[in-house]
mmCIF file of C-alpha atoms in Angstrom:
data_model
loop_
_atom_site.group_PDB
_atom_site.id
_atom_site.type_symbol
_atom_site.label_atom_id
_atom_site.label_comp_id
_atom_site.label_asym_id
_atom_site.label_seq_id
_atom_site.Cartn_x
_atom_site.Cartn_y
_atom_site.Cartn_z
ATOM 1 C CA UNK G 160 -26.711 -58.471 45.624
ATOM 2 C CA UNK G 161 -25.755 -55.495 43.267
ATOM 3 C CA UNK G 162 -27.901 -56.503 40.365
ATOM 4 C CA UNK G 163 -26.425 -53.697 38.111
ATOM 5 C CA UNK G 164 -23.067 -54.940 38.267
ATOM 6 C CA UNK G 165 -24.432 -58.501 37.570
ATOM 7 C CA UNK G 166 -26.088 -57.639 34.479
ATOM 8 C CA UNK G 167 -23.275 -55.608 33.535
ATOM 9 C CA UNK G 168 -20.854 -58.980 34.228
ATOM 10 C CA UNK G 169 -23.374 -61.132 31.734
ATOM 11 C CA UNK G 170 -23.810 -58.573 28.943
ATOM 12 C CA UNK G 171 -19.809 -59.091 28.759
ATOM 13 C CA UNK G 172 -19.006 -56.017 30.350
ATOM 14 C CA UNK G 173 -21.836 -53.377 28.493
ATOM 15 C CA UNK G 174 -24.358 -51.892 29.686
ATOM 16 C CA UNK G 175 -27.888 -52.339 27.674
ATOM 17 C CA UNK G 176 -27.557 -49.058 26.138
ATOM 18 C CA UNK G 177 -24.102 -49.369 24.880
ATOM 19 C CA UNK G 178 -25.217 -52.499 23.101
ATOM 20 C CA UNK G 179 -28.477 -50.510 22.246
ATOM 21 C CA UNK G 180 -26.364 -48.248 20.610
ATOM 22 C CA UNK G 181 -23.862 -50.406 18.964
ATOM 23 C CA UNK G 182 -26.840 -52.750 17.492
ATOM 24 C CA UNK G 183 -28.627 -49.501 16.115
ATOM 25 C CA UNK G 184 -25.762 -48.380 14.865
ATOM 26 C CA UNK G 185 -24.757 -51.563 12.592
ATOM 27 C CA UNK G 186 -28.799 -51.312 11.988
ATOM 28 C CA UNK G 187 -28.516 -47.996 10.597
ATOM 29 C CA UNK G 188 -25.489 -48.716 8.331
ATOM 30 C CA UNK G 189 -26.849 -52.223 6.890
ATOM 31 C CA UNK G 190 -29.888 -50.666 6.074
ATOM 32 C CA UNK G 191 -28.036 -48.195 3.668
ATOM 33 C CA UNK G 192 -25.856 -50.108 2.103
ATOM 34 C CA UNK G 193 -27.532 -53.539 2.682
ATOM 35 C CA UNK G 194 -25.508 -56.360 3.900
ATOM 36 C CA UNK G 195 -21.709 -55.857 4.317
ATOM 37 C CA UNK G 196 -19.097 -58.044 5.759
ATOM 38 C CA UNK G 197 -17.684 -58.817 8.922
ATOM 39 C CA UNK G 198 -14.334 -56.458 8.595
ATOM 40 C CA UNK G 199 -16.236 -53.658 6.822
ATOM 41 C CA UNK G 200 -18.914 -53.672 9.968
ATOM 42 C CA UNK G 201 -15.225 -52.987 12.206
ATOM 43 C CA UNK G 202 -13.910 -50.586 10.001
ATOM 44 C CA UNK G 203 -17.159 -48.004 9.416
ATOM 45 C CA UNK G 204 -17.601 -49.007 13.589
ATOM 46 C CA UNK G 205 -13.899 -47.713 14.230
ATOM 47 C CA UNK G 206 -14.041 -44.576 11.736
ATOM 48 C CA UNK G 207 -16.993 -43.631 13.797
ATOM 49 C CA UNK G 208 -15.223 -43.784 16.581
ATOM 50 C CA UNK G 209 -12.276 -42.140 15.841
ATOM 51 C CA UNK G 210 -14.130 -39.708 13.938
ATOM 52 C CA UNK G 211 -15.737 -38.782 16.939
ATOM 53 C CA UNK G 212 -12.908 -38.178 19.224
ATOM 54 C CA UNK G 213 -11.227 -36.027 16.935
ATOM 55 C CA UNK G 214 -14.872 -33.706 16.843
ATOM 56 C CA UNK G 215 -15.815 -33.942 20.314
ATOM 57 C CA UNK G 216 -13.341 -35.440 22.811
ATOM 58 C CA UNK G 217 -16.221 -37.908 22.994
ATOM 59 C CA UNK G 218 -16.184 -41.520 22.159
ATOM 60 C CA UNK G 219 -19.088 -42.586 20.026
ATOM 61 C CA UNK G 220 -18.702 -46.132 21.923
ATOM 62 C CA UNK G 221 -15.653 -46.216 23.843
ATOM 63 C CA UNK G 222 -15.029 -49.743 22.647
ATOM 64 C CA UNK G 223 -10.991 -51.279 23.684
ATOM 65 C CA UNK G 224 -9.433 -50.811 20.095
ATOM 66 C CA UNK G 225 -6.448 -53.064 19.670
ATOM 67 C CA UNK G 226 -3.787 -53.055 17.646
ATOM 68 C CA UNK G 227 -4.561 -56.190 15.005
ATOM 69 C CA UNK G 228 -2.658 -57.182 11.810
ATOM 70 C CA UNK G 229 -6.176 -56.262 10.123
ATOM 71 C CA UNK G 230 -6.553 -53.217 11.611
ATOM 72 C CA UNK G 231 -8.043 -51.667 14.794
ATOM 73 C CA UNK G 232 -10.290 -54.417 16.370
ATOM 74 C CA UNK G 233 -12.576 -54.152 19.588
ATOM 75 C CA UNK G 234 -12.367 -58.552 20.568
ATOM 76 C CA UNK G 235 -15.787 -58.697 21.813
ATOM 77 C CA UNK G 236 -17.785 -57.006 18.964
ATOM 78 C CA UNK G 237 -15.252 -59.499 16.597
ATOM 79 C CA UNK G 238 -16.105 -62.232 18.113
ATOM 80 C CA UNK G 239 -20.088 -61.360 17.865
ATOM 81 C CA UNK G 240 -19.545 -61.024 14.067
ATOM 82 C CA UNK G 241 -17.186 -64.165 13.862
ATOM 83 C CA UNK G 242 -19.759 -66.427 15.314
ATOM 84 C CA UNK G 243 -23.303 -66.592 16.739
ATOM 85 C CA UNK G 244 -23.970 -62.831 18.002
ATOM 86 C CA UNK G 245 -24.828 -62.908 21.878
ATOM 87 C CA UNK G 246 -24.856 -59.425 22.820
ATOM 88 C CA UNK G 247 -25.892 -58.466 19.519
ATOM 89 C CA UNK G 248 -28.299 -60.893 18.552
ATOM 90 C CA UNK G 249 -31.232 -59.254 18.621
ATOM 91 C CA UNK G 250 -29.892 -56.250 15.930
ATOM 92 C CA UNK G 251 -28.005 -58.704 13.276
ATOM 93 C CA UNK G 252 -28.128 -61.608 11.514
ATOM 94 C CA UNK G 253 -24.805 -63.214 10.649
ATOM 95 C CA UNK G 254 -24.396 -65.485 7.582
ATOM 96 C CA UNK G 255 -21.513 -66.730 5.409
ATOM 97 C CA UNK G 256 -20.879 -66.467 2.391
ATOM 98 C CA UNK G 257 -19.210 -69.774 -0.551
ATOM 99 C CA UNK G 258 -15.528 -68.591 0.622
ATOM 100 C CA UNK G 259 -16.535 -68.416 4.394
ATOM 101 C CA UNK G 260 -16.387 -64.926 4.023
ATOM 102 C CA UNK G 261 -18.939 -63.104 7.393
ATOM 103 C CA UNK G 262 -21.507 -60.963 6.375
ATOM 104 C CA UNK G 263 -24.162 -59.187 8.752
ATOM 105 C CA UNK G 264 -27.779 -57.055 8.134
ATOM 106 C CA UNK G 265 -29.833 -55.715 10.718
ATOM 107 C CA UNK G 266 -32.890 -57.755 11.479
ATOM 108 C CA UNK G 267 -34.963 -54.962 12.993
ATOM 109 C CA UNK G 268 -36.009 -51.041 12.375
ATOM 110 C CA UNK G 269 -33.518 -48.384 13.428
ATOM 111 C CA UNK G 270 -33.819 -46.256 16.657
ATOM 112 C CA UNK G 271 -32.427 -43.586 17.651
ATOM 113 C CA UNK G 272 -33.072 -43.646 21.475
ATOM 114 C CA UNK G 273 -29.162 -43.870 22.068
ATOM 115 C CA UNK G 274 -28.027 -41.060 19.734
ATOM 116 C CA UNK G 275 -27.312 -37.454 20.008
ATOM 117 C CA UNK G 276 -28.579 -34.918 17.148
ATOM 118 C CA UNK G 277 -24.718 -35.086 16.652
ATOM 119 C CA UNK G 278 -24.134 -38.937 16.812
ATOM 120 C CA UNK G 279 -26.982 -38.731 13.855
ATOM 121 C CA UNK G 280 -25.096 -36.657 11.838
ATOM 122 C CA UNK G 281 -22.229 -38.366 12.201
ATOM 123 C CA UNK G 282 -23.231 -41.738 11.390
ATOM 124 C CA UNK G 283 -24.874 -40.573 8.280
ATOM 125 C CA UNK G 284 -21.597 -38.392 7.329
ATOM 126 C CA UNK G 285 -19.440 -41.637 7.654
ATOM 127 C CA UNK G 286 -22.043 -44.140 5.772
ATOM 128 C CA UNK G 287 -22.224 -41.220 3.385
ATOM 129 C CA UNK G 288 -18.062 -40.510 2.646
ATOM 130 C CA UNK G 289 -16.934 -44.394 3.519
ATOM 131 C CA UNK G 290 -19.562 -46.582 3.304
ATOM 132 C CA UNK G 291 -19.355 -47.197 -0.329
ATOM 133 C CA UNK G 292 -15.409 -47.681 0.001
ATOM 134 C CA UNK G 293 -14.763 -51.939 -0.071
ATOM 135 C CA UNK G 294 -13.462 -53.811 3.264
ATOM 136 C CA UNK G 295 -9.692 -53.708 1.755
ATOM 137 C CA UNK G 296 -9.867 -50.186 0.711
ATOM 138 C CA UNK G 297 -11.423 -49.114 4.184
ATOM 139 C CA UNK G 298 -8.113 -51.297 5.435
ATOM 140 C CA UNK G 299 -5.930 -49.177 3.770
ATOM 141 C CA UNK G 300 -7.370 -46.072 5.578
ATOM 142 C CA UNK G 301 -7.044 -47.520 8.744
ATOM 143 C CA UNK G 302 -3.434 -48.390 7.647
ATOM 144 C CA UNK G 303 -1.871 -45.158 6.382
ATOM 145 C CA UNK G 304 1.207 -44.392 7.006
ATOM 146 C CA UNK G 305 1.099 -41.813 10.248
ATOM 147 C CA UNK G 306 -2.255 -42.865 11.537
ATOM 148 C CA UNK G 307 -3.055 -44.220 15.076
ATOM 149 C CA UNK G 308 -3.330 -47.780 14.277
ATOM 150 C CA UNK G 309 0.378 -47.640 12.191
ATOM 151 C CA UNK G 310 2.108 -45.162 15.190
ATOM 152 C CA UNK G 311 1.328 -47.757 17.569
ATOM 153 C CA UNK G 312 2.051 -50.440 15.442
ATOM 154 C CA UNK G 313 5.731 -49.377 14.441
ATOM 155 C CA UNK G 314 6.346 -47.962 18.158
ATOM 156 C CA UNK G 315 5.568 -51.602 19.188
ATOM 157 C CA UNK G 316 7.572 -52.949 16.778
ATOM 158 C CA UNK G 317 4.372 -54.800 15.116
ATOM 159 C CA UNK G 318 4.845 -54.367 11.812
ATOM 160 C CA UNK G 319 8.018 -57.047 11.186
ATOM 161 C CA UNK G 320 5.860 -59.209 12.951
ATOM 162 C CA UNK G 321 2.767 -58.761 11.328
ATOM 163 C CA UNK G 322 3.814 -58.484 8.046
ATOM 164 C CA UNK G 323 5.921 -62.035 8.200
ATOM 165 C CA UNK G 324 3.099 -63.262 9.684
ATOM 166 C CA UNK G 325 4.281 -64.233 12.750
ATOM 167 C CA UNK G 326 1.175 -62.354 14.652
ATOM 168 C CA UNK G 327 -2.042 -61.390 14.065
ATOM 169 C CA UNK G 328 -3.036 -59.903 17.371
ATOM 170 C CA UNK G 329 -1.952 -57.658 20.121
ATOM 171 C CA UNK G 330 -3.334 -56.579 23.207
ATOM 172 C CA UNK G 331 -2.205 -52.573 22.676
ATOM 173 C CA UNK G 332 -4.821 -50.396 22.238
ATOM 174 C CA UNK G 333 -5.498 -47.201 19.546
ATOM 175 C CA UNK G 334 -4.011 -44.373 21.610
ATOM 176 C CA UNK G 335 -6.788 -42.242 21.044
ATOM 177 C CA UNK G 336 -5.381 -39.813 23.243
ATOM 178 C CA UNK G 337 -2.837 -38.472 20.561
ATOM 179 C CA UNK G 338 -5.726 -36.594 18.492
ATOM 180 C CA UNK G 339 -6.566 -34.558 20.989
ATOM 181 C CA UNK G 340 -3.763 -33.934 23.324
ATOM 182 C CA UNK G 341 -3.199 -30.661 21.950
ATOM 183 C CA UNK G 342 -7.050 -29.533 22.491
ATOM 184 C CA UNK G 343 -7.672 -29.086 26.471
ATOM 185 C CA UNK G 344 -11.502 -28.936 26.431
ATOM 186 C CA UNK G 345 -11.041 -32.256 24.598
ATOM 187 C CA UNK G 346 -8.808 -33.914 27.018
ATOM 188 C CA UNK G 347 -11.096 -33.030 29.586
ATOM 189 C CA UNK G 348 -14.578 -34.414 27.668
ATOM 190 C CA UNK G 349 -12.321 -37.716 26.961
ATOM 191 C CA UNK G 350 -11.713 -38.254 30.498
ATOM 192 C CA UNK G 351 -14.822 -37.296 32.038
ATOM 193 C CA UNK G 352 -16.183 -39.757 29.285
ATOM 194 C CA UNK G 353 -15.061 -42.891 30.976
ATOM 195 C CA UNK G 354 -15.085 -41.541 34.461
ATOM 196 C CA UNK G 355 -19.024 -41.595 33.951
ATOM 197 C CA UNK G 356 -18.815 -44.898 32.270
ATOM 198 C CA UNK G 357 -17.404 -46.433 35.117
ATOM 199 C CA UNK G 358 -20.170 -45.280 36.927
ATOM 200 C CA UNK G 359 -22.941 -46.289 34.485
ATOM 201 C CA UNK G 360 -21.394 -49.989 34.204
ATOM 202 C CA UNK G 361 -21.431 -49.900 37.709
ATOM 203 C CA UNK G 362 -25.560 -48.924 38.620
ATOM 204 C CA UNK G 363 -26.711 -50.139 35.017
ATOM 205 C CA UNK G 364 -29.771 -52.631 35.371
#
């Protein structure tokens, strides 16, 4: 029996240090700006992400983005902050608020076993330019007219729907891709990104 694939299968598809990493991470933010809500976790998460790509090629997660009437949304890592974390349970806390509204805090110390001297900077660059910005204005961002959530939105033909409200979700993914298609040392970091991913998910134990 492969026993890194099996682990791999119950930790929903991560490895331990992707969720290492991901748990630090929300660690790190909550414990400079204290506790914050469910779809300001997702935003600063995404900006990091996308903030990354555009620097490096590299993705500071490589979570599956999708295209959501909120905004970009990785399901799994919604899903820990909607309910009971799982995979993330021993980094946060979830509680909710009078008006049922989510809100997380790291219950542990921060480390920085999973980071890069550059995935350091850039975490504190992002808590330090956008994590002071509210959950709707930090929407807004994610929303502007031209970005990579609204191109694949209006390509789609999303908006019509989202806006009336007749959908919420989508299973198209942030096209990532179109920051750096210009850039071929980028291209090539991007790919050989997940090509080693596969290969870590695969042998991870």
């Amino acid at each position: 029996m492969n026993f890194g694939i099996l682990n791999t299968i119950f930790n929903k598809g991560f490895t331990q240090s992707e969720i290492d990493k991901i748990g630090n991470s929300l660690i790190y933010i909550t414990s400079v700006l204290g506790e914050i809500s469910k779809t300001k976790a997702l935003k600063l998460l995404y900006f990091l992400e996308e903030k990354s790509i555009n620097d490096t090629g590299i993705p500071f997660f490589g979570l599956e983005w999708k295209v959501w009437k909120l905004g970009p949304v990785d399901q799994t890592i919604y899903s820990e902050f909607s309910n009971s974390p799982d995979l993330l349970k021993d980094y946060i806390d979830i509680s909710f608020r009078d008006n049922n509204i989510c809100m997380l805090k790291g219950i542990k110390d921060f480390s920085d076993d999973e980071f890069s001297d550059y995935d350091l900077m850039l975490i504190e660059k992002v808590v330090e330019s956008l994590g002071y910005f509210s959950a709707s204005e930090l929407s807004e961002l994610t929303h502007k007219k031209g970005g990579l959530w609204d191109k694949v939105a209006t390509e789609k033909g999303l908006l019509e729907k989202f806006n009336n409200g007749l959908q919420t979700t989508s299973d198209y993914h942030i096209e990532f891709f179109n920051l750096i298609k210009s850039d071929e040392l980028k291209v090539q970091m991007f790919n050989n990104y997940f090509d080693l991913k596969g290969v870590d998910r695969q042998y991870s134990y």
